[in-house]
mmCIF file of C-alpha atoms in Angstrom:
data_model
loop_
_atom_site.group_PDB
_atom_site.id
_atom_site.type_symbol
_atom_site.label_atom_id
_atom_site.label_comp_id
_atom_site.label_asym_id
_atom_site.label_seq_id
_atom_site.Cartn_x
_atom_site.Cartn_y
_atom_site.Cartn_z
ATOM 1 C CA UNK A 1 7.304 -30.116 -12.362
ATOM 2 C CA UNK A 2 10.240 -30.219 -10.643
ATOM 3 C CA UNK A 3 10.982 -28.217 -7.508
ATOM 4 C CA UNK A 4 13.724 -25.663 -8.813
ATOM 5 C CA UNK A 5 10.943 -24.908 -11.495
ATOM 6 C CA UNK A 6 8.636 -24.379 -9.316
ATOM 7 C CA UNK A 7 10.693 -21.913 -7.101
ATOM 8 C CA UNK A 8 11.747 -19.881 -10.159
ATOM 9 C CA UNK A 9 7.761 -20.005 -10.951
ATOM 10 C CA UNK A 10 6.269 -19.004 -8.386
ATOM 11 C CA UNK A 11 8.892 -15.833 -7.115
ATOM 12 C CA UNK A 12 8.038 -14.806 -10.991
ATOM 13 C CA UNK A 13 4.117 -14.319 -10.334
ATOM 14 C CA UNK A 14 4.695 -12.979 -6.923
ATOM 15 C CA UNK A 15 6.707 -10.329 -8.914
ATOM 16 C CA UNK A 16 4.481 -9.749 -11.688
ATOM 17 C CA UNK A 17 1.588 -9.630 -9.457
ATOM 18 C CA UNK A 18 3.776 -6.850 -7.645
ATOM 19 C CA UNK A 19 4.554 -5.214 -10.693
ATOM 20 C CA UNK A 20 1.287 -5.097 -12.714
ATOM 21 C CA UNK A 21 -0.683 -4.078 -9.906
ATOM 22 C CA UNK A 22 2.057 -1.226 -9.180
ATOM 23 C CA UNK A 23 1.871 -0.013 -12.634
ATOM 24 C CA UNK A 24 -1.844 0.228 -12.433
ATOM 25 C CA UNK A 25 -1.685 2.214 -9.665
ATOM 26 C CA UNK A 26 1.237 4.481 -11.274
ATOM 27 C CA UNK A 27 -1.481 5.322 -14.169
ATOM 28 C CA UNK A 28 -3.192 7.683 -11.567
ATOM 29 C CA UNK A 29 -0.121 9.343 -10.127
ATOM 30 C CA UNK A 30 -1.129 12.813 -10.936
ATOM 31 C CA UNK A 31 -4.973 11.837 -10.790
ATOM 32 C CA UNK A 32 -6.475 11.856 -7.108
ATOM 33 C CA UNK A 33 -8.497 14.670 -6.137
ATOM 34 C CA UNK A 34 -6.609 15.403 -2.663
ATOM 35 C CA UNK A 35 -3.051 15.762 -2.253
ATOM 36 C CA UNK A 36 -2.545 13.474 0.604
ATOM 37 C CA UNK A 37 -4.222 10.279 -0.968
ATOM 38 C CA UNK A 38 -2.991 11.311 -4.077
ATOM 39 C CA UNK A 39 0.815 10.858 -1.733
ATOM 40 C CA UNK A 40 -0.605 7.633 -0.528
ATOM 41 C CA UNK A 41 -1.174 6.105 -4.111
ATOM 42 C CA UNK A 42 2.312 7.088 -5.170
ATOM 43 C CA UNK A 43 3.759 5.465 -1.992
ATOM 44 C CA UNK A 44 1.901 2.312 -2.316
ATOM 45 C CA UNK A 45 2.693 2.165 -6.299
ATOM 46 C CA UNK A 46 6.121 2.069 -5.025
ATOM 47 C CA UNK A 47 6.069 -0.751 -2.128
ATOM 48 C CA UNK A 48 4.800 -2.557 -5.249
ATOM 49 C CA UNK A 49 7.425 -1.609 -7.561
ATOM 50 C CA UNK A 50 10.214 -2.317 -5.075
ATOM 51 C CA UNK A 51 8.451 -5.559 -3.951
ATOM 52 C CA UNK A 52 8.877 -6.485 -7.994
ATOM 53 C CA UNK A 53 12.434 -5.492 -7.831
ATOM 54 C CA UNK A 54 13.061 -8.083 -5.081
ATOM 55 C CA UNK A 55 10.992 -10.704 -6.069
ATOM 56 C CA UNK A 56 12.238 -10.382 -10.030
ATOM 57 C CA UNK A 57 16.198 -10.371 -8.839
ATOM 58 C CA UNK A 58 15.794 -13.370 -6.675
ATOM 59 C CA UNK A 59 13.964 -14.955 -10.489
ATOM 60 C CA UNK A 60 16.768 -14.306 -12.419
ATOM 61 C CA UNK A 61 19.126 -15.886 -9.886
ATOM 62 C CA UNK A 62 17.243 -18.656 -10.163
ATOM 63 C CA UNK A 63 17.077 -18.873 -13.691
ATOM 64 C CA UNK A 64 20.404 -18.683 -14.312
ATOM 65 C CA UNK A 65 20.630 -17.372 -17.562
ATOM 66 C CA UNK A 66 22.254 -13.425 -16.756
ATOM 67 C CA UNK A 67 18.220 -11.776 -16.843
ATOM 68 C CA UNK A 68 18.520 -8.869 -14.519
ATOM 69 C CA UNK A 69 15.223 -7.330 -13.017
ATOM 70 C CA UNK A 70 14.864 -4.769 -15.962
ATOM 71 C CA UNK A 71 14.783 -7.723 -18.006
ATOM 72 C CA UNK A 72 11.978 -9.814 -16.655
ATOM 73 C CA UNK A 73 9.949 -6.905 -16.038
ATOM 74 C CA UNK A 74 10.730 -4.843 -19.340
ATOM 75 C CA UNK A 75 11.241 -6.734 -21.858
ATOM 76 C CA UNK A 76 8.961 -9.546 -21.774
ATOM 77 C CA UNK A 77 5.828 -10.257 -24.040
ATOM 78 C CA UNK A 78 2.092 -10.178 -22.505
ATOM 79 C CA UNK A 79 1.810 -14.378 -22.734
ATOM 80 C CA UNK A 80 5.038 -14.650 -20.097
ATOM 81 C CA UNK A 81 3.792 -12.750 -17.427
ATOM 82 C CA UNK A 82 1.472 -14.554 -14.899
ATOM 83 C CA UNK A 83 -0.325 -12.079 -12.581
ATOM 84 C CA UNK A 84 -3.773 -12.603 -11.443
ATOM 85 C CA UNK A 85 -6.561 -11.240 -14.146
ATOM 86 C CA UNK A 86 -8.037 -9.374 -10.853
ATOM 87 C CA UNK A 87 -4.756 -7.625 -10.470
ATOM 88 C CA UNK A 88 -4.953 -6.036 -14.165
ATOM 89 C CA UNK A 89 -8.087 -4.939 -14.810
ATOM 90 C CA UNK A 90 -8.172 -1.079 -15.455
ATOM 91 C CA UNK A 91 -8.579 1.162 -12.914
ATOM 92 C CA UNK A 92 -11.962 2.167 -13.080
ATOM 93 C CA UNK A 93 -13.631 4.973 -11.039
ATOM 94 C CA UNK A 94 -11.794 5.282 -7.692
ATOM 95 C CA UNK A 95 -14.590 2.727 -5.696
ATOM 96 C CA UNK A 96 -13.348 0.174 -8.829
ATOM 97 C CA UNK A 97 -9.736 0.901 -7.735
ATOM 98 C CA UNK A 98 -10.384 0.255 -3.665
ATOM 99 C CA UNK A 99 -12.290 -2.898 -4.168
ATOM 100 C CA UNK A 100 -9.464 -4.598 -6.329
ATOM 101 C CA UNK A 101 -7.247 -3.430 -3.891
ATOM 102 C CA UNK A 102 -8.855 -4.862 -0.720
ATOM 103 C CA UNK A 103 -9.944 -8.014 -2.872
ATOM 104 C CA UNK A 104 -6.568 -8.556 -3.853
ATOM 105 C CA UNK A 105 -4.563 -7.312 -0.230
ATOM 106 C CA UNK A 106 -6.885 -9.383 1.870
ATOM 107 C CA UNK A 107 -5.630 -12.231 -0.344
ATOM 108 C CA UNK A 108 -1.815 -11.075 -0.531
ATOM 109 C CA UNK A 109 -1.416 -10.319 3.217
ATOM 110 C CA UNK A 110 -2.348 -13.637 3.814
ATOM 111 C CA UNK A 111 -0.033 -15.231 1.777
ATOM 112 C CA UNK A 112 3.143 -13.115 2.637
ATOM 113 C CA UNK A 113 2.252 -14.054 5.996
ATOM 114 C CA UNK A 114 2.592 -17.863 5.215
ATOM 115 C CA UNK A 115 5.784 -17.203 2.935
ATOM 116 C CA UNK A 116 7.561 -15.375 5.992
ATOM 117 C CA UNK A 117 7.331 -19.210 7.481
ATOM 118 C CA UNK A 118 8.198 -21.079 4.157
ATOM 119 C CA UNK A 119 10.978 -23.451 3.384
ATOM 120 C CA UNK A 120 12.732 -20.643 0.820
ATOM 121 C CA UNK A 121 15.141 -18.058 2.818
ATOM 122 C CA UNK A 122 14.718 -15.578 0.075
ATOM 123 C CA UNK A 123 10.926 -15.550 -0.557
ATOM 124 C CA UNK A 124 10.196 -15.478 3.474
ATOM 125 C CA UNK A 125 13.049 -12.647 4.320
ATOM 126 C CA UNK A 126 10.985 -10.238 0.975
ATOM 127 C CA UNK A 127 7.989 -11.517 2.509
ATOM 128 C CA UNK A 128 9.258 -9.999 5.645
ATOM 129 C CA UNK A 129 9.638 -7.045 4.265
ATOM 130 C CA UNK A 130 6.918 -6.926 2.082
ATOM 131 C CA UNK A 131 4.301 -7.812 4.407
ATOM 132 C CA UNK A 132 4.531 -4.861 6.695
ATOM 133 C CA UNK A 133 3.919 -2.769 3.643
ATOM 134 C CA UNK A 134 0.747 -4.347 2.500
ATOM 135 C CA UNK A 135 -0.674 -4.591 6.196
ATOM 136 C CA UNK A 136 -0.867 -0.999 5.920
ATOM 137 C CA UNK A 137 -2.152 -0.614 2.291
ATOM 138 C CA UNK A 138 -4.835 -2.903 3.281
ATOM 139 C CA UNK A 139 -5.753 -0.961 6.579
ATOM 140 C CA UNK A 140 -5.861 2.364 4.698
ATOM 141 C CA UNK A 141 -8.074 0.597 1.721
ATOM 142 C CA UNK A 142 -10.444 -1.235 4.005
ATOM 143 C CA UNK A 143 -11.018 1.875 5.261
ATOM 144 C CA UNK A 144 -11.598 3.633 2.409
ATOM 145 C CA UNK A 145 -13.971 1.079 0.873
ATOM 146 C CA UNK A 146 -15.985 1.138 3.941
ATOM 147 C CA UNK A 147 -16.771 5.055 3.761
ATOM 148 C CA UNK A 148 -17.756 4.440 0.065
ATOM 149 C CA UNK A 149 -19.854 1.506 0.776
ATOM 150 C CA UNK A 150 -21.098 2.891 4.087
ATOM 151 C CA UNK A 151 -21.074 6.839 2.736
ATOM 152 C CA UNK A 152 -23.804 8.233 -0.107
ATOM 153 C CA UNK A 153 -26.697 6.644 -1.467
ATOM 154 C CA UNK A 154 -23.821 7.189 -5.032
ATOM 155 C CA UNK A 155 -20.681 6.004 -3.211
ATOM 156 C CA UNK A 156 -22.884 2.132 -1.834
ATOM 157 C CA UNK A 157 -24.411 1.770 -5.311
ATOM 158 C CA UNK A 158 -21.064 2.537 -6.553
ATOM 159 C CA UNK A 159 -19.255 0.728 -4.662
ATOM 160 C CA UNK A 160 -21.039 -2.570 -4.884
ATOM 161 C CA UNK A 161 -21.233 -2.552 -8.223
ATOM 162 C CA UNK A 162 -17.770 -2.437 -7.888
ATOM 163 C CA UNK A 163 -17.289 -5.437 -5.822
ATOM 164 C CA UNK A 164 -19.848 -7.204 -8.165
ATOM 165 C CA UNK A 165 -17.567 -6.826 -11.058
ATOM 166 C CA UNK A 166 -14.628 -7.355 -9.944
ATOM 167 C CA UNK A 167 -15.790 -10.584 -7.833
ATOM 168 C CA UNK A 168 -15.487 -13.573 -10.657
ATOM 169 C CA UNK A 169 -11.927 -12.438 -10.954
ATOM 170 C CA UNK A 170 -11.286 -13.379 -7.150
ATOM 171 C CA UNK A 171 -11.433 -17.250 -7.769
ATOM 172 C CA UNK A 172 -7.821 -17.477 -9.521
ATOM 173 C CA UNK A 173 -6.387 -16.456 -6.272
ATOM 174 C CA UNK A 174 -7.329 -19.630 -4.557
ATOM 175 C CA UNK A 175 -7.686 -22.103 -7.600
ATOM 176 C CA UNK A 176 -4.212 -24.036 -7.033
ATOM 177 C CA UNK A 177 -2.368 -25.339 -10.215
ATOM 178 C CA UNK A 178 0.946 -27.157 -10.435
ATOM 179 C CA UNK A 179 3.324 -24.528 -9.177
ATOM 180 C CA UNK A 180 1.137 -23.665 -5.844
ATOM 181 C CA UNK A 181 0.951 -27.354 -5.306
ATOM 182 C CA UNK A 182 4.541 -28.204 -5.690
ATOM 183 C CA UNK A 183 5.347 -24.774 -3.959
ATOM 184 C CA UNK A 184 3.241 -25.776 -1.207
ATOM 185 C CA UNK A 185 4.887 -29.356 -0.703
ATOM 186 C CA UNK A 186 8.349 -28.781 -1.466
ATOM 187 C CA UNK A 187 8.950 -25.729 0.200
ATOM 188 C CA UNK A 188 6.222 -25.458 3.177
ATOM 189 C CA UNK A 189 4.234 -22.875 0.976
ATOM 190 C CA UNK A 190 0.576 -21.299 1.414
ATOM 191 C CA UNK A 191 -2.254 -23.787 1.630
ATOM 192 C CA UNK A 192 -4.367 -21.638 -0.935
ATOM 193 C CA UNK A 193 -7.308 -23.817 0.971
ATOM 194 C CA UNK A 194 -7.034 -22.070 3.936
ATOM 195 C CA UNK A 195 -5.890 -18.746 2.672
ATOM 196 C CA UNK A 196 -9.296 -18.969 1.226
ATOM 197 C CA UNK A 197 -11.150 -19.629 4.210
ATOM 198 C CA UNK A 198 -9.607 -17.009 5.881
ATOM 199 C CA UNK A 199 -10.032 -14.265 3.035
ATOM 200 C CA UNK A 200 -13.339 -15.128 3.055
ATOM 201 C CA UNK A 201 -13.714 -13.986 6.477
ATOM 202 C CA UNK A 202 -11.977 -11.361 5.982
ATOM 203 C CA UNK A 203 -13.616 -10.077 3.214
ATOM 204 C CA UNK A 204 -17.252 -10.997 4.645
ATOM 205 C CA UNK A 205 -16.458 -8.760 7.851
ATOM 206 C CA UNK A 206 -15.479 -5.790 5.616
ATOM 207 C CA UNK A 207 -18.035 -5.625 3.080
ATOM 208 C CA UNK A 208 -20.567 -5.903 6.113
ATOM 209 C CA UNK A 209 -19.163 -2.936 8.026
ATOM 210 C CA UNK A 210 -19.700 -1.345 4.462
ATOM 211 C CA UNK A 211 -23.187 -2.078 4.237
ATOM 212 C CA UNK A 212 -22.347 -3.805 1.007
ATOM 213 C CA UNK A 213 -23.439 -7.822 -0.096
ATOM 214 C CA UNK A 214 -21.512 -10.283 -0.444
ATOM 215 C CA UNK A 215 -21.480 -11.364 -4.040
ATOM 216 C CA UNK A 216 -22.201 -14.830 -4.734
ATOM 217 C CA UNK A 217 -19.770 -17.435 -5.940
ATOM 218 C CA UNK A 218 -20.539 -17.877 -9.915
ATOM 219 C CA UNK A 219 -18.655 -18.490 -12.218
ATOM 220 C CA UNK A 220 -14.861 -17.614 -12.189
ATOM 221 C CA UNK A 221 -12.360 -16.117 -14.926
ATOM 222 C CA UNK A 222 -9.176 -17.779 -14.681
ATOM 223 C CA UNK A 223 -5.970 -18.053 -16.842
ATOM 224 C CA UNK A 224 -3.179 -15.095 -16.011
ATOM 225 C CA UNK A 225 -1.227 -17.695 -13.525
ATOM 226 C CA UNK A 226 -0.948 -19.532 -16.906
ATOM 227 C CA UNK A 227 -0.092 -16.534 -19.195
ATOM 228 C CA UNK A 228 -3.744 -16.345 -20.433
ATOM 229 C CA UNK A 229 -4.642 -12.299 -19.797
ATOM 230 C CA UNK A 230 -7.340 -10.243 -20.248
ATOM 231 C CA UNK A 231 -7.332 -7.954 -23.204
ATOM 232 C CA UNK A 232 -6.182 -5.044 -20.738
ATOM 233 C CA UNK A 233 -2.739 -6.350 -20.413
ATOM 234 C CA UNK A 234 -1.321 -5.781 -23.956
ATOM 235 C CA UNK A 235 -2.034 -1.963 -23.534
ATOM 236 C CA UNK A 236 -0.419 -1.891 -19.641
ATOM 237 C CA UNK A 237 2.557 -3.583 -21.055
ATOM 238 C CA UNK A 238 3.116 -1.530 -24.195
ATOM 239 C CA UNK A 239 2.931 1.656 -22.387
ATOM 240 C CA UNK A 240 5.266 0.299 -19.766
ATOM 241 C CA UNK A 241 7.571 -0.614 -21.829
ATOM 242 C CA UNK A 242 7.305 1.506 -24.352
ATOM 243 C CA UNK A 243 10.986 3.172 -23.450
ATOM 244 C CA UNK A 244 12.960 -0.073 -23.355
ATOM 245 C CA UNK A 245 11.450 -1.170 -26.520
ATOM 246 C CA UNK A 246 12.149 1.576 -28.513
ATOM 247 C CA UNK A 247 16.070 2.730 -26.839
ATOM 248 C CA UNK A 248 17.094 -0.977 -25.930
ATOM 249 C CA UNK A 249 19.335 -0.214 -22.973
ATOM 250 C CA UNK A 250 18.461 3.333 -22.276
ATOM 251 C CA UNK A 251 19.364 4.640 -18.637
ATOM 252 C CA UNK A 252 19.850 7.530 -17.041
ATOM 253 C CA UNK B 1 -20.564 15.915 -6.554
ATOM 254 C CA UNK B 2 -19.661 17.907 -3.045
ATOM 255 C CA UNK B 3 -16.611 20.174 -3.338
ATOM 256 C CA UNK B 4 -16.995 20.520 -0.038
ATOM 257 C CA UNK B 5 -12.942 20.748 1.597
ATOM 258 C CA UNK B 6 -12.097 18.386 4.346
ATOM 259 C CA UNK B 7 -11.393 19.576 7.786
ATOM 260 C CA UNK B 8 -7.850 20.579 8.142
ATOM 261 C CA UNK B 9 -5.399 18.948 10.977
ATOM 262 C CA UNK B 10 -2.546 19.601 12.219
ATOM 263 C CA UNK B 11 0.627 17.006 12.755
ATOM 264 C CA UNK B 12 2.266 16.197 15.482
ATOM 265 C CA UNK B 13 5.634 13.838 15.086
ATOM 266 C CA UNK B 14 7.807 12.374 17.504
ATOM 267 C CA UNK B 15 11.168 11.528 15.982
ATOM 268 C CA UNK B 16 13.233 8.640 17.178
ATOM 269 C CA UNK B 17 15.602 10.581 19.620
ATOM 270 C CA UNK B 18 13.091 10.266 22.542
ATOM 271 C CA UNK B 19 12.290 14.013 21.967
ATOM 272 C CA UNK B 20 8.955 15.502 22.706
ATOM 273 C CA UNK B 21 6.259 15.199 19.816
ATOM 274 C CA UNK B 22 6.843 18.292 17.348
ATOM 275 C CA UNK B 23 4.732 19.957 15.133
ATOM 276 C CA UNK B 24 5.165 18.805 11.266
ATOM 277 C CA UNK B 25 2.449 20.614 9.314
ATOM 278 C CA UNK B 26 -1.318 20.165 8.097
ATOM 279 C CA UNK B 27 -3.306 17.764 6.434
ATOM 280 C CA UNK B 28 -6.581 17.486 5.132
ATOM 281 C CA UNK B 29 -9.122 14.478 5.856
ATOM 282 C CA UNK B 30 -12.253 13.574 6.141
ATOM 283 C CA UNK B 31 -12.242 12.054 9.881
ATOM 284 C CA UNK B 32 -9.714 11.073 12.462
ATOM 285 C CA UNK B 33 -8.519 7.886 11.263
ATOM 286 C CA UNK B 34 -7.454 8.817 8.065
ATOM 287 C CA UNK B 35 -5.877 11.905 9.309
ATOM 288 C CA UNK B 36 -3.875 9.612 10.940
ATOM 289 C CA UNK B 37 -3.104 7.809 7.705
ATOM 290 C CA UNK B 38 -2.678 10.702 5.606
ATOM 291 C CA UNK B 39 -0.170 12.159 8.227
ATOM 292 C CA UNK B 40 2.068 8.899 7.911
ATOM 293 C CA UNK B 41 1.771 8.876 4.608
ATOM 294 C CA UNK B 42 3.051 12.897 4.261
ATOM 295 C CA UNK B 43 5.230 13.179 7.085
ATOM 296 C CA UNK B 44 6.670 10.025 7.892
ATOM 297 C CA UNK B 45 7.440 8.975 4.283
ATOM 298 C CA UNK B 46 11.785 8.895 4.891
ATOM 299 C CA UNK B 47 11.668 7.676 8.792
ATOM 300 C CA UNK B 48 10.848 10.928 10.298
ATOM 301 C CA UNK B 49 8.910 9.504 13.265
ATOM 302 C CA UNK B 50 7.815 6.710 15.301
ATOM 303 C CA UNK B 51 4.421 8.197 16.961
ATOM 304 C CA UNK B 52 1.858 10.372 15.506
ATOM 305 C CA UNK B 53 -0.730 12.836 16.952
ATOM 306 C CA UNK B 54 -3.002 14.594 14.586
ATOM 307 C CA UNK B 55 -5.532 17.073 16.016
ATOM 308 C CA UNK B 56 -8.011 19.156 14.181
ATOM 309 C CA UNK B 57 -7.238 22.386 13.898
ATOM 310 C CA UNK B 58 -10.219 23.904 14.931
ATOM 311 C CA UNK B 59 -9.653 22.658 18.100
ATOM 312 C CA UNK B 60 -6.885 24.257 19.209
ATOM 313 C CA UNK B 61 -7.367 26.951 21.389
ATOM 314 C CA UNK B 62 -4.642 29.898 20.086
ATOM 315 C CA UNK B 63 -3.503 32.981 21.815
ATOM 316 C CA UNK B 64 -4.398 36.342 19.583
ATOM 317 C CA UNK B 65 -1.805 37.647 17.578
ATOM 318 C CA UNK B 66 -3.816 41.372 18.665
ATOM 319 C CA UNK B 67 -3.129 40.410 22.096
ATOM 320 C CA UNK B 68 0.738 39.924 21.645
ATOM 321 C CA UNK B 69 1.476 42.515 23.367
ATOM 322 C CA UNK B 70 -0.190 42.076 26.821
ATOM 323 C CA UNK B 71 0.626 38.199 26.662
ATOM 324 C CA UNK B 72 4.277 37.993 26.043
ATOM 325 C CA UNK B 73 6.472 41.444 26.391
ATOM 326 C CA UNK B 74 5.904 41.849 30.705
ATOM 327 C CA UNK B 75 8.044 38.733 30.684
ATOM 328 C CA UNK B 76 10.459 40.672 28.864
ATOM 329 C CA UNK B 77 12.251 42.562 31.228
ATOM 330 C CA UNK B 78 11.891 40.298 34.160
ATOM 331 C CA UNK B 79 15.516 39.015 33.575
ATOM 332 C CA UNK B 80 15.758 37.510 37.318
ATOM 333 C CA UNK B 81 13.778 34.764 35.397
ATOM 334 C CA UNK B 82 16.341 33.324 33.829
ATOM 335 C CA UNK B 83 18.620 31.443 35.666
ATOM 336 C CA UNK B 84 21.398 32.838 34.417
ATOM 337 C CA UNK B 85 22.659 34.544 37.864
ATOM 338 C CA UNK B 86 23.764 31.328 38.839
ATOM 339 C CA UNK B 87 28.321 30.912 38.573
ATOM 340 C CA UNK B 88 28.816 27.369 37.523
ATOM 341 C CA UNK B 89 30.919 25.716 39.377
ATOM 342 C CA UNK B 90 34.339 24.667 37.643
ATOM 343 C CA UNK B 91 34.471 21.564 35.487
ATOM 344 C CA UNK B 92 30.700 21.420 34.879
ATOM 345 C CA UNK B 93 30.716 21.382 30.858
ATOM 346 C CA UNK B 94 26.715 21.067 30.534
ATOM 347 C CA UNK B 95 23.889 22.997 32.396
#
């Protein structure tokens, strides 16, 4: 794989990581049980979205071939994107929703903070941006995973079983393939080696202040940084685009 | 599952000018820390602020809207209060 392809690669699954995992959050717009979190969900769906926006331009720059943002994030099928499984698995009861959010932030934090250093002007300066965003998202859901897992007898057992689930979907994130290799050489990218190491400490500190355990490493899903989704993706993407489909074009 | 209503706070927001921290409004939350967090994330949403005090309501000590009366209107015609007796001197545009 060539460097170029690379590039164009890996500012793709930064955006559809941005994008899926915005869209999942945009399902419960209208759903949380206090006003202000219910504020704070909206907010953070839109860092994501307008994280996607960047990320997906800077793609079809790359690419070359006149796809505008709308394009590479509405009208593509399910087997082209290449977000993390962990990142599109259903929202679940709110504990399900606040451990894939820390799981993933601890893991995306890092690695915005290693892009804002990498060889590619355009990646660091929206992982500039981005970054302060997320450091904030995963403050407020650390938080908010350690009054569940530290709250009720309910909220632990809840929230554990939680983490437990969503835990074999947390290997992708580190498991490097071509594109974070080449990304990593060519362009002075995250060392998914140490980003792991330091997750892991991260994670480990959180989950003890919770009072919850520490799953143990098993056996790992992998396969949406190679276009291989769960069966939850098809749905996420219909809805989503479910406008563009059916009024190619349609603005407002 | 508790209905039970989180204790209310109320928001304090110092814009950028350098001014003096205003009141915004209420929240709800469930402790101090995420009244912070639920404060930036109603109030400060379009750049309103750059420092934050939240302080349960419960704790502020008010002045009775029954006692109005005693509290505020003696100061009300004591009008050698103001300094308003003063003559500003020519060219002074700002006192």
């Amino acid at each position: 794989m060539n460097k170029n392809d690379a590039l164009l690669a890996y500012a793709l699954r930064l955006g559809d990581n941005a994008l899926i995992l915005g869209q999942r959050m945009v399902e419960l717009v209208a759903a949380y049980p206090e006003l202000e979190e219910e504020l704070a969900n909206a907010n953070f769906a839109l860092d994501y979205i307008g994280q996607a926006r960047m990320f997906y331009a800077y793609a079809g720059e790359l690419e070359g071939k006149g796809r505008d943002e709308d394009d590479l994030a509405l009208l593509r099928d399910e087997n082209e994107y290449r977000n993390l499984l962990l990142i599109e698995q259903p929202n679940g009861h709110f504990g399900d929703s606040i451990a894939k959010l820390v799981l993933f932030e601890a893991f995306y934090l890092r690695q915005l903070e290693e892009l804002v250093h990498c060889a590619d002007k355009r990646i660091a300066e929206i992982a500039a941006r981005a970054e302060k965003e997320i450091r904030y998202h995963l403050r407020h859901n650390t938080q908010w995973l350690i009054r569940l897992g530290d709250g009720t007898e309910e909220s632990h057992a809840r929230a554990q079983e939680a983490v437990d689930n969503l835990w074999r979907f947390t290997g992708e994130m580190f498991a490097a393939d071509e594109v974070d290799n080449v990304f990593e050489n060519e362009f002075d990218g995250p060392d998914l080696y140490r980003i792991r190491e330091q997750w892991r400490e991260t994670v480990a500190a959180v989950l003890e202040e919770a009072t919850l355990a520490m799953p143990e490493d098993a056996w790992m899903a992998s396969g949406g940084k190679a276009g291989r989704h769960s069966e939850h993706l098809g749905y996420m993407i219909a809805e989503m685009q479910y406008l563009q489909r059916a009024h190619p074009g349609a603005s407002w | 599952m508790s209905n039970k209503e989180w204790p209310l706070y109320e928001v304090f927001i110092r814009s950028k000018s350098g001014l003096s921290h205003r009141h915004a409004g209420s929240i709800h939350a469930a402790d101090d820390q995420m009244a912070l967090d639920h404060a930036r994330d109603t109030y400060t949403r379009r750049s309103e602020g750059v420092s934050i005090w939240v302080v349960r309501s419960s704790q502020i000590v008010a002045s009775d809207p029954a006692e109005s009366a005693a509290f505020f209107e003696p100061a009300e015609d004591k009008i050698y209060r103001h300094p308003t007796f003063y003559e500003i001197p020519e060219g002074v545009e700002n006192l």
